[in-house]
Tab-separated table of C-alpha atoms and ligand atoms in Angstrom:
chain	number	residue	atom	x	y	z
U	239	MET	CA	0.000	0.000	0.000
U	240	PHE	CA	1.393	3.340	-1.073
U	241	PHE	CA	0.078	6.630	0.297
U	242	LYS	CA	0.132	9.085	-2.592
U	243	ILE	CA	0.032	12.725	-1.621
U	244	ARG	CA	-2.236	13.471	-4.570
U	245	ASP	CA	-4.817	11.020	-3.173
U	246	LEU	CA	-4.394	12.111	0.431
U	247	GLU	CA	-5.025	15.720	-0.585
U	248	LEU	CA	-8.517	14.658	-1.594
U	249	LYS	CA	-9.303	12.615	1.476
U	250	PRO	CA	-7.576	10.764	4.318
U	251	ASN	CA	-6.841	7.090	3.678
U	252	ARG	CA	-8.288	4.763	6.305
U	253	PHE	CA	-6.531	1.446	6.006
U	254	GLU	CA	-6.863	-2.033	7.396
U	255	VAL	CA	-4.391	-4.487	5.900
U	256	ALA	CA	-2.787	-7.874	6.496
U	257	PHE	CA	0.519	-9.004	5.043
U	258	ALA	CA	1.109	-12.775	4.890
U	259	PRO	CA	3.965	-14.269	6.941
U	260	GLY	CA	7.269	-13.661	5.201
U	261	GLU	CA	5.889	-10.907	2.978
U	262	VAL	CA	7.714	-8.144	4.824
U	263	ASP	CA	11.482	-8.304	4.415
U	264	LEU	CA	13.015	-7.199	7.706
U	265	LEU	CA	16.426	-6.544	6.087
U	266	ASP	CA	18.185	-8.941	8.436
U	267	PRO	CA	18.468	-12.660	7.527
U	268	GLU	CA	18.102	-13.539	11.217
U	269	LEU	CA	14.736	-11.815	11.547
U	270	GLN	CA	11.622	-13.491	10.198
U	271	GLN	CA	8.071	-12.277	9.974
U	272	ALA	CA	6.584	-15.403	11.547
U	273	GLY	CA	2.923	-14.409	11.585
U	274	PRO	CA	0.626	-12.172	9.576
U	275	LEU	CA	1.370	-8.489	9.947
U	276	THR	CA	-1.900	-6.699	10.509
U	277	ALA	CA	-2.194	-2.941	10.609
U	278	GLU	CA	-4.992	-0.435	10.748
U	279	GLY	CA	-5.071	3.296	10.963
U	280	VAL	CA	-5.337	6.456	8.926
U	281	ALA	CA	-3.002	8.468	6.724
U	282	GLU	CA	-3.627	12.123	5.984
U	283	PHE	CA	-1.848	15.011	4.338
U	284	LEU	CA	-1.320	18.243	6.263
U	285	ASP	CA	-1.356	20.788	3.447
U	286	SER	CA	-0.015	23.767	5.375
U	287	VAL	CA	3.268	22.022	6.269
U	288	SER	CA	3.385	19.385	3.470
U	289	GLU	CA	3.485	16.649	6.083
U	290	ILE	CA	2.086	13.133	5.845
U	291	HIS	CA	0.598	12.068	9.151
U	292	VAL	CA	0.151	8.323	9.700
U	293	ARG	CA	-1.229	6.825	12.858
U	294	GLY	CA	-2.631	3.479	13.849
U	295	GLU	CA	-1.702	0.175	15.317
U	296	PHE	CA	0.020	-2.966	14.094
U	297	ARG	CA	0.590	-6.489	15.276
U	298	VAL	CA	3.127	-9.081	14.164
U	299	ARG	CA	5.177	-12.022	15.380
U	300	VAL	CA	8.876	-11.916	14.617
U	301	ASN	CA	11.228	-14.871	15.012
U	302	ALA	CA	14.914	-14.463	15.748
U	303	PRO	CA	17.553	-16.736	17.229
U	304	CYS	CA	18.019	-16.443	20.995
U	305	ASP	CA	21.080	-14.298	21.755
U	306	ARG	CA	22.327	-16.880	24.252
U	307	CYS	CA	21.464	-20.368	22.971
U	308	LEU	CA	20.643	-19.647	19.266
U	309	GLU	CA	17.351	-21.586	19.470
U	310	PRO	CA	14.491	-19.809	17.671
U	311	ALA	CA	12.854	-17.228	19.898
U	312	GLY	CA	9.589	-15.495	19.054
U	313	GLU	CA	8.631	-11.934	19.822
U	314	GLU	CA	5.024	-10.814	19.646
U	315	ILE	CA	4.851	-7.108	18.864
U	316	ARG	CA	1.705	-5.072	19.193
U	317	GLN	CA	2.177	-1.360	18.982
U	318	LYS	CA	0.501	1.938	18.292
U	319	PHE	CA	2.211	4.521	16.113
U	320	ASP	CA	1.714	8.203	15.427
U	321	LEU	CA	4.190	9.544	12.890
U	322	TYR	CA	4.856	12.609	10.784
U	323	TYR	CA	6.778	12.596	7.509
U	324	ARG	CA	8.206	15.730	5.955
U	325	PRO	CA	9.432	16.139	2.365
U	326	MET	CA	13.017	14.963	1.889
U	327	GLU	CA	13.895	18.174	0.001
U	328	GLU	CA	13.431	20.067	3.264
U	329	LEU	CA	15.997	17.885	4.982
U	330	GLU	CA	18.495	18.562	2.217
U	331	GLY	CA	17.841	22.285	2.094
U	332	GLY	CA	17.041	23.474	5.601
U	333	VAL	CA	18.930	24.080	8.790
U	334	GLU	CA	15.812	24.593	10.828
U	335	VAL	CA	14.497	21.172	9.769
U	336	GLY	CA	17.637	19.518	11.094
U	337	LEU	CA	16.414	20.163	14.606
U	338	LYS	CA	13.090	18.562	13.897
U	339	ALA	CA	14.784	15.501	12.453
U	340	ALA	CA	16.181	14.739	15.894
U	341	ASP	CA	12.618	14.036	16.966
U	342	ALA	CA	12.042	10.291	16.654
U	343	ASP	CA	8.455	10.753	15.525
U	344	VAL	CA	9.410	12.801	12.468
U	345	GLY	CA	10.627	11.036	9.356
U	346	PHE	CA	11.007	12.016	5.709
U	347	TYR	CA	9.353	10.978	2.484
U	348	GLU	CA	10.788	11.138	-1.001
U	349	GLY	CA	8.879	11.988	-4.136
U	350	ASP	CA	5.112	11.651	-4.281
U	351	GLY	CA	4.390	9.745	-1.097
U	352	ILE	CA	5.329	6.939	1.235
U	353	SER	CA	4.841	3.177	1.397
U	354	LEU	CA	3.065	1.610	4.358
U	355	ILE	CA	5.434	-1.370	4.354
U	356	ASP	CA	8.426	0.950	4.756
U	357	ILE	CA	6.743	2.631	7.710
U	358	LEU	CA	5.822	-0.665	9.370
U	359	ARG	CA	9.233	-2.223	8.777
U	360	GLU	CA	10.898	0.677	10.556
U	361	GLN	CA	8.437	0.467	13.457
U	362	ILE	CA	8.970	-3.296	13.825
U	363	LEU	CA	12.757	-2.914	13.906
U	364	LEU	CA	12.471	-0.144	16.496
U	365	ALA	CA	10.101	-2.228	18.613
U	366	LEU	CA	12.337	-5.290	18.824
U	367	PRO	CA	14.133	-5.548	22.151
U	368	ALA	CA	17.909	-5.031	22.019
U	369	GLN	CA	18.430	-8.375	23.729
U	370	ARG	CA	16.361	-11.274	22.465
U	371	VAL	CA	16.236	-14.397	24.594
U	372	CYS	CA	14.093	-17.528	24.276
U	373	ARG	CA	13.290	-17.266	27.988
U	374	LYS	CA	14.485	-15.093	30.850
U	375	ASP	CA	16.548	-17.810	32.505
U	376	CYS	CA	18.115	-19.173	29.312
U	377	ARG	CA	21.552	-20.516	30.287
U	378	GLY	CA	23.018	-20.238	26.803
U	379	LEU	CA	25.770	-22.330	25.261
U	380	CYS	CA	28.932	-23.529	26.947
U	381	PRO	CA	31.723	-21.338	25.490
U	382	ILE	CA	34.065	-24.338	25.394
U	383	CYS	CA	32.106	-27.332	24.051
U	384	GLY	CA	29.105	-25.481	22.601
U	385	LEU	CA	26.550	-27.664	24.406
U	386	SER	CA	23.231	-26.019	25.202
U	387	LEU	CA	23.254	-25.650	28.981
U	388	ASN	CA	19.449	-25.556	28.971
U	389	GLU	CA	19.437	-29.243	28.096
U	390	GLN	CA	22.478	-30.631	29.846
U	391	GLN	CA	25.288	-29.592	32.158
U	392	CYS	CA	28.692	-30.269	30.628
U	393	SER	CA	31.867	-30.827	32.619
U	394	CYS	CA	33.947	-28.058	31.065
U	395	VAL	CA	35.802	-25.708	33.389
U	396	ALA	CA	36.375	-22.237	32.028
U	397	PRO	CA	40.190	-21.730	32.019
U	398	ALA	CA	40.056	-17.995	32.686
U	399	VAL	CA	38.139	-18.507	35.908
U	400	GLU	CA	40.394	-21.342	37.043
U	401	SER	CA	43.679	-19.443	36.615
U	402	ARG	CA	42.302	-16.506	38.550
U	403	TRP	CA	41.419	-18.942	41.344
U	404	GLU	CA	44.954	-20.394	41.297
U	405	ALA	CA	46.423	-16.925	41.567
U	406	LEU	CA	44.271	-16.223	44.603
U	407	LYS	CA	45.305	-19.466	46.316
U	408	SER	CA	49.024	-18.732	45.988
U	409	PHE	CA	48.640	-15.176	47.223
U	410	LYS	CA	49.939	-14.850	50.784
U	411	PRO	CA	49.391	-11.463	52.341
U	412	GLY	CA	52.357	-9.946	54.180
U	413	LEU	CA	55.013	-12.080	52.457
U	414	LYS	CA	57.290	-10.613	49.839
U	415	ALA	CA	57.610	-12.577	46.654
U	416	GLY	CA	60.512	-15.033	46.617
U	417	LYS	CA	61.063	-15.239	50.395
W	727	ZN	ZN1	17.985	-19.266	24.703
W	728	ZN	ZN1	31.120	-27.444	27.957
């Protein structure tokens, strides 16, 4: 769905759409649109400032590998949005606009409008948590043998930890080294 300014000038566009799983490319091979992406809302054109205003709500399930154990982890995202898009030419030409661009809710459109998928993709990527884990207490993989510690406890001993322990044991307070 593409919001054309010429159409929006005539009347706001009320939308209610569903994109099939996998239809939205999330620009990262690790991220997958695992469920339908549904969105509804309204797009309108604010003539006086040449801004496109899009607001609504979307819902989607995104799959990504767990940061700790690499097993698939799902993230259900349901979010409202309320966004303003200004013409790109203003960004290129204006100093005053530069300040506005710092505002997270203001974006830019190029040419004769903006695509809903582009808007939603950006919102999904922003909504994903920085750390993605399959469950809060995921124990991750053993750094030595690679075994998933959620399933089994291995017998590896991390060398870094051990040598620090050895150093502590041989440390005798009050004695000078070598005597
Ligand atoms: Zn995990
Ligand atoms: Zn191990």
